Amino acid sequence: MEAQEHNEHTQEKKMLPPPVGTFQTREELIKHVRDFALTQGYMVSIRDSSKDRYVTLACDRGGVYRKRLKTGENLRKRKSESRLTNCSFEVVGKKDDDIWILSIKNGVHNHEASNDTSDHPSCRRFSEEEVKIIRELTAAGKRPRQILKALRQKNPNLVSDSRNVYNVKAKIRREMVSGKKMGSSGGVATTLTTLSEPMVQNGVAGTGSSQAYLERKAVTDTRALAAELCRHFYTLGWFSGTGGSIAIKVHDDAIPKPSQLIVTSPSGVQKERMVTEDMYVLSSDGFILLAPVLKAYPHMPPQCTDCAPLFMKVFEMCDAGAVIHSHGMESCIVTLINPLSKEFRITHMEMIKGIQGHSYHDELVVPIIENAAHEGELIESLVEAAECYHYLFDAAIKLHQSGLDWTTPSHGPICNVNGFRGCGGNYNRALKAGPLSLNYMTEPSQHCILLDIEGTIIPISFISDVLFPYTHDNVEKHLAATYDSEETQIDISLLRSQIETDLERGITGAVPIPPDYVGKELVIGSVVENVVAMIKNGRKVAALKQLQGHICRTGFQRNQLVGVVFDDVAEALERWQNSGIKVYIYCSDSREAQQLLANSNYGDLRKYFCGYFDTTVGNKEEIRSYLEILRMVGVDKPTNILFVTDIFQEASAARDAGLEVMMSIRPGNAPLPQNHGFRTIESLLEI
């Protein structure tokens, strides 16, 4: 039976209905219809069926989009146009005795044929075998991109993408949590109570499958680990009696970290006596799912730690696997060295590398938060705080007692600045080394210098004549050699996002970066084309700078590159350090690239820098970027920071933020506007 042509349908290609006929099984009939539909540029889905009587198959573009909220301010709007066209195409299969008979109810479509099978959601579904592979690779900790690559090796014609893998992983997670059973298409066969519901009855959350998950090995092992750590931290002095607490995520590869369950210690129980059964289990949004069983007198009734709101905030903000609230003495004593200070600072210590995002040469800044009667009242302050380690607090105390300044890169003797003796010039009065005494505590008054790199520390010619050509010549080689590494995939992802924005804005030279499944060579080719165009146009976007930093890192490691600084830089840096002035870098290059450039023709200059800022804090021509640096450095007044740059727009933004500003006049720098209003220097030694 041939479909009649619809008035609105194009003449280019008629989408014919499937040939009618008889079939041995329902599945055979459905496969026949779908296979034929694909050859015509459409697809069908089951609209209605009774497994042993009939099945109705309709065009998957049938129906209309239905808004979830029909009225009110919160009217839901789609971000893209719905693919549904209310197409009335429909075929019916009916069972007569033991034979299934196919007939055409309406063979006409009201839309054009699709050009790509991936346009049809049903074509992107995974087979039962593919779902099994996804489950196994998920358990092995593989990422969706890696899973998709493995699936395409087995089935080169697979049209599914990473989003479909994410969806299956999410359904696997729900299955793991609530005991649901996934069908071959990735759908859920049954609906059961999930652990996210706040149900607690006699200390046990939920029933059935929810209770079964709480008894799984992953949960019981995490509860046992939490109890063991409580006892261990007690022996270290981090926990004292009933003081201190811990929360740990229940590691489950099938469940995304933000949705994983949380095991936390109770309040009012001596940590040295903790056992597995004492631990609470919380949902990812803080509901108690499992509470300890009430013990006989003289034991107190169980109570979840007062720190639970703090723990939930940390898990929400950070990619944390565990949170520890310690009562270590050193973390208290270190704040008393200068009780008026709002921050603890330390730099050039080995254990700083253990804190994510920091390296040995960075300055670690830990906000000091005033305590409150109840831990829950500290949540707002915690948003500004960072994690740190007992080692650093203890090291700071020992350095101070030895008369050494823990806040400077060299950890030299506590020095004398402008007639006043103090840590790195941070205090208006003297700090006495040795036993701590409040008689010597004064309000900090820190002075810092913030330096640009290009045109201030390093000649522009080194960037344009050495680094840019090196990047240009090695970008394709670097991408080919490191393509499968997580670092390079992140670089490509950032560039892809940047290029999408550039294309929307009509930026010259931007070309689309295709998805991964088109092949490594095509992706690399488009990335190289974009990088070359960005370098040619002088772009300073973070995505480009990060990739350039990784390419140049190889050059520095192989001694193919050496940073070149102006002759006055090393002497000025040493002079400032001896005077207790802290020096920071703010550059459009990545923090890693900044440290590479500091390894220079005058030796390793990283020992002079207390920290590095890149465009992750904001664009260098925006006021808010300098306000953020002020907050992170922690000076009392904006004028306590001197910013040196060769770019007028950067200088104007820094001045508007309240910083002191000087303009660097160096060979090769762009000319400044007339009457720019800034003091200029030709050498850092003039400061």
XYZ file of C-alpha atoms in Angstrom:
687
model
C 0.000 0.000 0.000
C 1.503 3.337 -1.065
C 1.092 6.420 1.077
C -0.818 9.349 -0.417
C 1.099 12.593 -0.757
C 0.282 15.215 1.871
C -0.370 18.763 0.621
C 2.413 20.184 2.756
C 4.852 17.391 2.101
C 7.730 17.967 -0.302
C 7.925 16.316 -3.712
C 11.560 15.355 -3.228
C 11.032 12.085 -1.380
C 7.897 10.210 -0.458
C 8.060 8.255 2.782
C 6.322 4.998 2.012
C 4.587 2.864 4.631
C 5.991 -0.633 5.216
C 4.764 -3.474 3.002
C 1.861 -5.312 4.606
C 2.155 -8.993 5.371
C 2.019 -11.691 8.018
C 4.590 -12.454 10.690
C 5.247 -15.255 13.133
C 5.799 -13.042 16.190
C 5.040 -9.538 17.440
C 8.772 -8.753 17.650
C 9.279 -9.817 14.017
C 6.483 -7.475 12.901
C 7.903 -4.526 14.865
C 11.406 -5.125 13.494
C 10.035 -5.271 9.937
C 8.272 -1.908 10.347
C 11.250 -0.189 11.959
C 13.826 -1.494 9.502
C 11.713 -0.331 6.571
C 10.975 3.029 8.216
C 14.690 3.774 8.486
C 15.120 3.313 4.737
C 12.407 5.941 4.196
C 13.720 8.544 6.675
C 11.258 8.115 9.515
C 10.916 5.970 12.640
C 8.035 4.540 14.635
C 7.383 3.940 18.288
C 4.788 1.857 20.093
C 1.715 3.994 20.797
C -0.537 1.300 22.194
C -0.361 -2.440 22.622
C -1.685 -5.548 24.254
C 1.113 -8.030 24.103
C -0.963 -11.022 22.941
C -3.599 -9.140 20.905
C -2.384 -6.079 18.992
C 0.253 -3.388 18.684
C -0.110 0.134 17.260
C 3.027 1.729 15.806
C 2.987 5.486 15.144
C 5.488 7.967 13.713
C 7.837 9.116 16.460
C 7.078 12.713 15.484
C 3.405 12.264 16.289
C 1.723 14.193 19.072
C 2.445 17.711 20.287
C 4.700 19.163 22.973
C 2.876 19.628 26.262
C 3.977 22.335 28.662
C 4.437 21.104 32.240
C 3.121 24.368 33.663
C 0.327 25.859 31.582
C -0.088 29.128 33.457
C 1.691 31.379 35.909
C 5.032 33.097 36.066
C 6.926 29.809 35.962
C 5.668 28.885 32.490
C 8.146 26.334 31.206
C 9.706 27.282 27.876
C 11.679 24.954 25.669
C 15.247 25.948 24.817
C 14.818 24.523 21.331
C 11.936 23.836 18.996
C 10.046 20.580 19.581
C 10.577 17.890 16.931
C 6.940 16.785 17.284
C 4.682 17.702 14.339
C 1.482 15.849 15.329
C 2.123 13.409 12.462
C -0.808 10.992 12.081
C 1.110 8.132 10.407
C 0.047 4.846 12.028
C 0.186 1.107 11.329
C -1.448 -1.717 13.278
C -0.425 -5.284 13.918
C -3.122 -7.725 15.069
C -2.831 -11.324 16.150
C -5.107 -13.787 14.369
C -4.708 -17.281 15.779
C -0.923 -17.678 15.843
C -0.181 -15.187 13.038
C 0.427 -11.415 13.309
C -1.098 -9.400 10.455
C 0.162 -5.909 9.541
C -2.204 -3.276 8.170
C -1.869 0.434 7.362
C -4.185 2.782 9.266
C -2.709 6.065 7.982
C 0.270 6.002 5.623
C 0.850 9.761 5.285
C 3.432 11.938 7.068
C 3.256 15.725 7.525
C 7.018 16.338 7.684
C 10.128 15.818 5.624
C 12.287 12.743 5.834
C 15.186 12.903 8.268
C 18.721 12.878 6.932
C 20.336 11.214 9.937
C 19.211 8.192 11.912
C 20.485 9.883 15.092
C 17.551 12.300 14.768
C 15.340 9.533 16.133
C 15.559 8.894 19.902
C 14.680 5.225 19.471
C 17.698 4.748 17.177
C 19.960 6.009 19.925
C 18.800 3.350 22.370
C 21.264 0.702 23.426
C 20.789 -3.014 23.040
C 20.752 -5.335 26.020
C 24.362 -6.315 25.300
C 25.380 -2.645 25.069
C 23.696 -1.827 28.379
C 25.658 -4.690 29.920
C 28.909 -3.213 28.559
C 27.983 0.215 29.939
C 27.283 -1.348 33.329
C 30.632 -3.163 33.385
C 32.664 -0.142 32.258
C 30.849 2.110 34.722
C 31.782 -0.248 37.528
C 35.376 -0.062 36.277
C 35.304 3.733 36.671
C 35.319 4.569 32.953
C 34.025 7.930 31.755
C 31.118 8.223 29.256
C 33.507 9.242 26.456
C 35.615 6.138 27.092
C 32.520 3.927 27.257
C 31.224 5.363 23.982
C 34.563 4.684 22.312
C 34.436 1.033 23.420
C 30.855 0.669 22.161
C 31.761 2.083 18.750
C 34.638 -0.362 18.435
C 32.091 -3.183 18.715
C 29.433 -1.418 16.635
C 30.836 1.144 14.144
C 27.289 2.071 13.083
C 26.279 3.174 16.573
C 24.595 6.606 16.432
C 24.285 7.178 20.183
C 26.356 9.929 21.793
C 27.741 10.707 25.261
C 24.397 12.054 26.451
C 22.791 8.671 25.891
C 25.576 7.014 27.886
C 25.019 9.522 30.701
C 21.293 8.668 30.689
C 21.965 4.937 30.989
C 24.502 5.537 33.770
C 21.869 7.586 35.602
C 19.355 4.758 35.272
C 21.945 2.270 36.513
C 22.457 4.546 39.520
C 18.732 4.591 40.244
C 18.655 0.822 39.876
C 21.493 0.448 42.372
C 19.826 2.732 44.877
C 16.256 1.468 44.684
C 16.569 -2.050 43.346
C 14.952 -1.251 39.998
C 15.501 -3.577 37.058
C 16.617 -2.066 33.736
C 15.236 -3.378 30.491
C 17.328 -3.846 27.376
C 16.524 -0.355 26.100
C 17.724 1.218 29.294
C 14.204 1.809 30.570
C 13.004 1.029 34.085
C 10.747 -1.953 34.406
C 9.391 -1.345 37.905
C 8.880 1.614 40.207
C 9.968 1.300 43.825
C 10.623 3.683 46.727
C 13.987 5.436 46.395
C 16.415 6.317 49.123
C 15.969 10.027 48.501
C 12.674 9.935 50.398
C 13.034 11.012 54.070
C 11.597 7.916 55.712
C 12.868 6.798 59.109
C 11.092 4.226 61.216
C 12.727 3.010 64.435
C 16.110 4.003 63.107
C 15.696 2.184 59.785
C 15.006 4.066 56.584
C 12.365 2.745 54.250
C 11.574 -0.879 53.450
C 12.168 -3.407 50.741
C 14.770 -2.527 48.178
C 15.803 0.721 49.933
C 16.668 -1.223 53.052
C 18.494 -3.754 50.889
C 20.782 -1.051 49.508
C 21.555 0.225 53.014
C 22.742 -3.280 53.868
C 25.038 -3.505 50.846
C 28.758 -3.950 51.308
C 29.586 -0.434 50.051
C 27.483 1.146 52.810
C 28.590 -1.171 55.616
C 32.247 -0.822 54.613
C 31.982 2.975 54.667
C 30.352 2.910 58.109
C 33.139 0.649 59.359
C 35.769 2.962 57.854
C 34.219 6.019 59.504
C 34.282 4.296 62.891
C 37.893 3.187 62.391
C 38.982 6.713 61.421
C 37.261 8.194 64.467
C 39.298 5.871 66.705
C 42.494 6.593 64.745
C 42.056 10.379 64.793
C 41.516 10.172 68.526
C 44.983 8.641 68.897
C 46.425 11.448 66.713
C 44.852 14.103 68.879
C 42.641 15.384 66.080
C 39.525 14.194 67.940
C 39.144 14.598 71.688
C 36.585 12.586 73.615
C 33.243 13.450 72.074
C 34.769 16.362 70.105
C 35.250 16.194 66.350
C 33.313 14.430 63.629
C 33.637 12.971 60.149
C 31.487 12.474 57.048
C 32.361 10.144 54.138
C 30.659 9.605 50.780
C 29.644 6.004 50.030
C 31.742 5.236 46.946
C 29.638 3.652 44.224
C 30.788 3.861 40.589
C 27.218 3.550 39.350
C 26.123 6.666 41.258
C 27.420 10.193 40.480
C 29.333 11.642 43.422
C 26.779 14.458 44.092
C 24.066 11.811 44.558
C 26.029 9.327 46.666
C 24.956 8.535 50.222
C 26.839 10.032 53.173
C 28.010 8.274 56.334
C 28.556 10.563 59.315
C 29.543 10.102 62.939
C 27.145 10.746 65.844
C 27.349 13.507 68.415
C 28.074 12.894 72.078
C 29.793 9.519 71.620
C 33.415 9.025 72.658
C 35.451 8.694 69.497
C 37.796 6.062 70.894
C 34.791 3.750 71.384
C 33.151 4.217 67.982
C 31.829 1.107 66.231
C 30.201 0.560 62.854
C 26.683 0.512 64.277
C 27.131 4.031 65.712
C 27.286 5.664 62.267
C 24.437 7.535 60.593
C 23.619 7.214 56.883
C 22.253 10.314 55.154
C 20.864 10.893 51.680
C 22.733 13.264 49.388
C 20.356 16.060 50.393
C 20.754 15.481 54.147
C 17.830 13.271 55.159
C 18.581 10.597 57.764
C 18.128 7.188 56.144
C 19.667 5.014 58.843
C 20.193 5.892 62.501
C 21.975 3.911 65.255
C 19.854 1.619 67.374
C 19.054 3.020 70.813
C 21.352 1.448 73.428
C 20.432 0.590 76.981
C 21.161 2.935 79.900
C 23.617 4.540 80.688
C 24.116 5.204 76.965
C 22.616 8.461 75.713
C 20.091 8.431 72.843
C 21.880 8.726 69.474
C 22.084 12.145 67.859
C 23.455 13.063 64.449
C 26.441 15.412 64.550
C 25.712 19.143 64.753
C 28.236 19.524 61.920
C 25.914 17.806 59.421
C 24.772 21.138 57.864
C 28.426 22.139 57.445
C 29.276 18.798 55.879
C 26.376 19.080 53.424
C 27.549 22.545 52.383
C 31.096 21.272 51.756
C 29.825 18.332 49.686
C 27.616 20.753 47.753
C 30.471 23.184 47.026
C 33.397 20.838 46.493
C 34.178 17.560 44.808
C 34.922 16.136 48.253
C 34.922 12.464 49.171
C 35.124 13.104 52.922
C 35.030 15.988 55.409
C 36.768 16.041 58.788
C 35.931 18.412 61.628
C 38.924 18.180 63.916
C 39.649 19.481 67.390
C 43.421 19.474 66.873
C 45.212 21.808 69.255
C 47.545 23.175 66.555
C 44.622 24.488 64.509
C 43.584 26.591 67.501
C 47.062 27.704 68.612
C 48.068 28.893 65.136
C 45.190 31.402 65.159
C 46.435 32.847 68.462
C 49.823 33.852 67.048
C 48.002 36.862 65.676
C 44.467 36.870 67.091
C 43.419 39.926 65.072
C 44.256 38.291 61.767
C 41.390 37.001 59.658
C 43.557 34.574 57.696
C 46.290 31.998 58.106
C 48.957 32.218 55.407
C 51.837 29.909 54.590
C 53.990 29.283 51.529
C 56.816 27.098 50.222
C 55.966 24.074 52.364
C 55.933 20.535 51.012
C 52.449 19.607 52.231
C 50.821 22.516 50.365
C 50.947 20.226 47.323
C 48.438 17.972 49.072
C 45.747 20.625 48.739
C 43.950 20.573 45.417
C 44.816 23.478 43.137
C 47.986 24.423 45.035
C 51.666 23.753 44.484
C 54.792 24.087 46.610
C 55.399 27.649 45.388
C 51.863 28.891 46.066
C 50.767 30.807 49.122
C 48.009 28.979 50.978
C 45.432 31.330 52.470
C 42.990 29.837 54.994
C 40.271 32.154 56.324
C 39.916 32.163 60.122
C 36.235 32.053 61.051
C 34.921 33.136 64.433
C 33.345 30.228 66.228
C 29.637 30.038 66.978
C 27.611 28.270 69.632
C 26.224 25.885 67.031
C 28.072 24.576 63.994
C 25.056 25.126 61.767
C 25.461 28.875 62.225
C 28.841 28.723 60.441
C 27.482 27.640 57.043
C 27.472 31.131 55.551
C 31.053 31.760 56.673
C 32.149 28.366 55.402
C 31.381 29.409 51.830
C 34.507 31.604 51.960
C 36.721 29.015 53.653
C 39.147 26.451 52.250
C 40.422 23.091 53.391
C 43.863 22.865 54.950
C 45.948 20.375 56.892
C 47.185 20.003 60.454
C 50.716 19.642 59.200
C 50.793 23.225 57.961
C 49.425 24.634 61.210
C 51.953 22.648 63.226
C 54.765 23.709 60.869
C 53.814 27.375 61.228
C 53.920 27.125 65.004
C 57.327 25.446 64.983
C 58.738 27.965 62.491
C 57.495 30.846 64.617
C 58.928 29.367 67.786
C 62.243 29.110 65.944
C 62.094 32.770 64.979
C 61.366 32.009 61.321
C 58.756 33.614 59.102
C 56.393 30.973 57.707
C 54.628 33.499 55.443
C 57.585 34.141 53.103
C 59.009 31.814 50.426
C 62.475 31.640 52.038
C 61.209 31.035 55.605
C 64.015 33.319 56.759
C 64.336 35.043 60.136
C 61.486 37.292 61.197
C 62.715 40.524 59.678
C 62.690 44.251 60.412
C 60.775 46.489 58.013
C 60.932 50.265 58.275
C 62.073 50.051 61.856
C 59.454 47.522 62.886
C 60.200 43.866 63.481
C 57.529 41.474 62.225
C 56.567 38.580 59.967
C 57.312 39.551 56.392
C 56.386 43.137 57.078
C 52.844 42.087 57.983
C 52.679 43.682 61.412
C 52.935 47.215 62.748
C 54.602 46.009 65.934
C 57.076 43.298 66.827
C 56.256 39.631 66.982
C 58.242 37.778 69.595
C 59.586 34.403 68.591
C 59.354 31.491 70.983
C 56.466 30.931 73.395
C 53.301 32.669 72.261
C 52.297 35.860 74.003
C 49.297 38.101 73.330
C 51.375 41.157 74.323
C 52.935 41.149 70.881
C 49.817 40.764 68.761
C 48.890 43.637 66.433
C 46.685 44.218 63.438
C 48.262 43.148 60.145
C 49.109 45.729 57.502
C 50.370 43.831 54.464
C 51.968 45.402 51.369
C 52.125 43.523 48.083
C 53.172 43.958 44.483
C 51.094 42.435 41.696
C 52.990 42.010 38.423
C 51.903 41.400 34.871
C 54.295 39.170 32.908
C 54.267 40.143 29.238
C 55.823 43.570 28.775
C 56.622 43.912 32.491
C 58.784 40.929 33.453
C 59.303 39.279 30.064
C 59.898 41.038 26.724
C 56.962 40.946 24.342
C 59.386 39.743 21.706
C 59.951 36.509 23.678
C 56.218 35.810 23.598
C 55.702 36.723 19.934
C 58.987 35.428 18.507
C 59.563 32.318 20.664
C 56.489 31.008 22.505
C 53.839 31.643 19.849
C 55.885 30.031 17.050
C 56.666 27.070 19.314
C 52.959 26.614 20.029
C 52.094 27.013 16.349
C 54.658 24.433 15.274
C 53.881 21.862 17.974
C 50.113 22.048 18.592
C 49.256 19.242 16.145
C 52.086 17.050 17.403
C 51.053 17.648 21.038
C 47.391 16.844 20.411
C 48.222 13.669 18.472
C 50.564 12.397 21.200
C 48.273 13.188 24.159
C 44.799 12.977 22.584
C 43.467 10.231 24.855
C 44.747 11.825 28.079
C 42.231 13.426 30.419
C 44.184 16.707 30.365
C 44.014 17.061 26.586
C 40.356 16.068 26.464
C 39.631 18.844 28.968
C 41.640 21.273 26.807
C 39.632 20.297 23.721
C 36.361 20.568 25.630
C 37.232 24.091 26.791
C 38.207 25.104 23.263
C 35.012 23.594 21.869
C 32.932 25.686 24.287
C 34.925 28.806 23.426
C 34.518 28.221 19.685
C 30.754 27.781 20.068
C 30.661 31.210 21.692
C 32.951 32.653 19.009
C 30.723 31.300 16.230
C 27.657 32.886 17.814
C 29.526 36.203 17.974
C 30.864 35.875 14.431
C 34.550 35.872 15.434
C 36.840 35.690 12.406
C 38.705 32.405 12.003
C 36.446 30.304 14.231
C 35.465 26.937 12.763
C 33.301 24.284 14.452
C 35.072 21.515 16.356
C 33.239 18.270 15.531
C 32.199 15.731 18.193
C 34.635 13.017 19.234
C 32.939 10.197 17.354
C 33.821 11.640 13.927
C 37.400 10.607 14.549
C 40.606 11.819 16.153
C 42.099 13.280 12.966
C 39.134 15.532 12.175
C 38.917 16.819 15.745
C 42.650 17.588 15.892
C 42.549 19.276 12.495
C 39.775 21.660 13.533
C 41.429 22.400 16.891
C 44.715 23.253 15.148
C 42.903 25.544 12.706
C 41.233 27.413 15.573
C 44.435 27.681 17.628
C 46.358 29.103 14.676
C 43.598 31.667 14.050
C 43.470 32.642 17.732
C 47.240 33.175 17.894
C 47.145 35.219 14.680
C 44.365 37.415 16.067
C 46.099 37.895 19.434
C 43.316 36.228 21.431
C 43.918 35.821 25.171
C 41.049 33.525 26.111
C 41.551 31.034 28.943
C 40.960 27.954 26.759
C 43.786 28.925 24.392
C 46.148 29.923 27.189
C 45.633 26.614 28.988
C 46.455 24.561 25.883
C 49.453 26.793 25.112
C 50.721 26.236 28.643
C 50.548 22.464 28.255
C 52.341 22.603 24.893
C 55.084 24.877 26.234
C 55.481 22.702 29.320
C 56.889 19.987 27.088
C 59.306 22.495 25.613
C 60.551 23.571 29.031
C 60.842 19.974 30.218
C 62.960 19.095 27.170
C 65.066 22.267 27.572
C 63.805 23.486 24.216
C 62.497 26.616 25.954
C 63.920 28.833 28.710
C 62.119 31.861 30.096
C 63.781 35.204 29.298
C 63.276 38.085 31.770
C 64.481 41.674 31.737
C 67.857 42.215 33.411
C 66.389 44.164 36.362
C 63.759 41.583 37.348
C 65.803 39.147 39.463
C 67.479 41.939 41.461
C 64.166 43.689 42.104
C 62.490 40.476 43.253
C 65.317 39.720 45.686
C 65.238 43.265 47.038
C 61.481 43.106 47.633
C 61.728 39.748 49.353
C 64.456 41.036 51.687
C 62.179 43.961 52.519
C 59.284 41.655 53.374
C 57.175 42.725 50.401
C 55.087 39.919 48.907
C 54.960 39.548 45.143
C 52.172 37.970 43.103
C 51.655 37.388 39.380
C 48.473 38.194 37.445
C 48.622 37.132 33.821
C 46.325 35.832 31.093
C 48.546 32.746 30.860
C 47.568 29.774 33.028
C 49.071 29.498 36.498
C 51.115 26.525 35.322
C 52.492 28.509 32.365
C 53.390 31.413 34.656
C 55.532 29.123 36.794
C 57.212 27.706 33.689
C 58.151 31.213 32.538
C 59.601 31.970 35.987
C 62.203 29.267 35.330
C 64.370 31.759 33.506
C 67.752 32.772 32.182
C 68.376 34.174 35.686
C 67.544 30.866 37.334
C 64.397 29.717 39.104
C 62.532 32.856 40.163
C 59.541 31.000 41.644
C 61.037 31.301 45.128
C 60.210 35.023 45.031
C 56.497 34.676 44.240
C 53.788 34.070 46.847
C 51.019 33.249 44.409
C 49.750 33.236 40.841
C 46.476 34.522 39.378
C 45.138 33.861 35.903
C 41.901 34.705 34.116
C 39.953 32.197 36.208
C 39.574 35.110 38.665
C 38.252 37.238 35.804
C 39.240 39.229 32.740
C 42.202 41.530 33.337
C 40.280 44.516 32.014
C 37.402 44.117 34.487
C 37.242 45.795 37.902
C 35.734 42.738 39.602
C 38.858 40.696 38.821
C 41.016 42.981 40.946
C 38.401 43.044 43.700
C 38.572 39.249 43.758
C 42.375 39.350 44.009
C 42.077 41.838 46.879
C 39.790 39.409 48.681
C 42.084 36.436 48.069
C 45.293 38.233 49.040
C 43.621 39.690 52.120
C 45.154 43.159 52.429
C 43.537 45.750 54.685
C 43.224 48.427 51.980
C 43.267 48.220 48.163
C 46.084 50.785 48.094
C 48.292 48.240 49.886
C 48.670 46.485 46.520
C 50.746 48.000 43.705
C 49.873 46.660 40.253
C 52.428 46.977 37.429
C 51.334 46.419 33.829
C 51.912 47.675 30.297
C 48.230 47.597 29.255
C 46.248 50.825 29.738
C 42.861 49.066 30.030
C 44.195 46.754 32.769
C 45.687 49.701 34.623
C 42.387 51.589 34.475
C 40.424 48.619 35.851
C 42.918 48.107 38.690
C 42.842 51.810 39.561
C 39.032 51.790 39.620
C 39.241 48.857 42.057
C 41.368 51.005 44.361
C 44.840 49.572 43.683
C 47.976 51.636 43.237
C 49.088 51.337 39.614
C 52.294 51.923 37.627
C 52.732 51.518 33.882
C 55.694 49.536 32.551
C 57.568 51.151 29.655
C 59.633 48.439 27.960
C 61.056 47.914 24.469
C 58.348 46.572 22.181
C 55.412 47.621 24.401
C 52.458 49.363 22.756
C 52.413 53.164 23.126
C 50.231 54.604 25.895
C 47.452 57.128 25.283
C 48.333 60.741 25.829
C 47.477 62.091 29.285
C 46.929 58.567 30.594
C 47.423 59.752 34.166
C 49.621 56.914 35.444
C 53.130 56.957 36.806
C 55.502 55.106 34.461
C 58.673 53.110 35.103
C 61.287 51.660 32.788
C 62.739 49.259 35.376
C 61.335 47.385 38.363
C 64.279 48.734 40.350
C 62.540 52.128 40.267
C 59.904 50.780 42.675
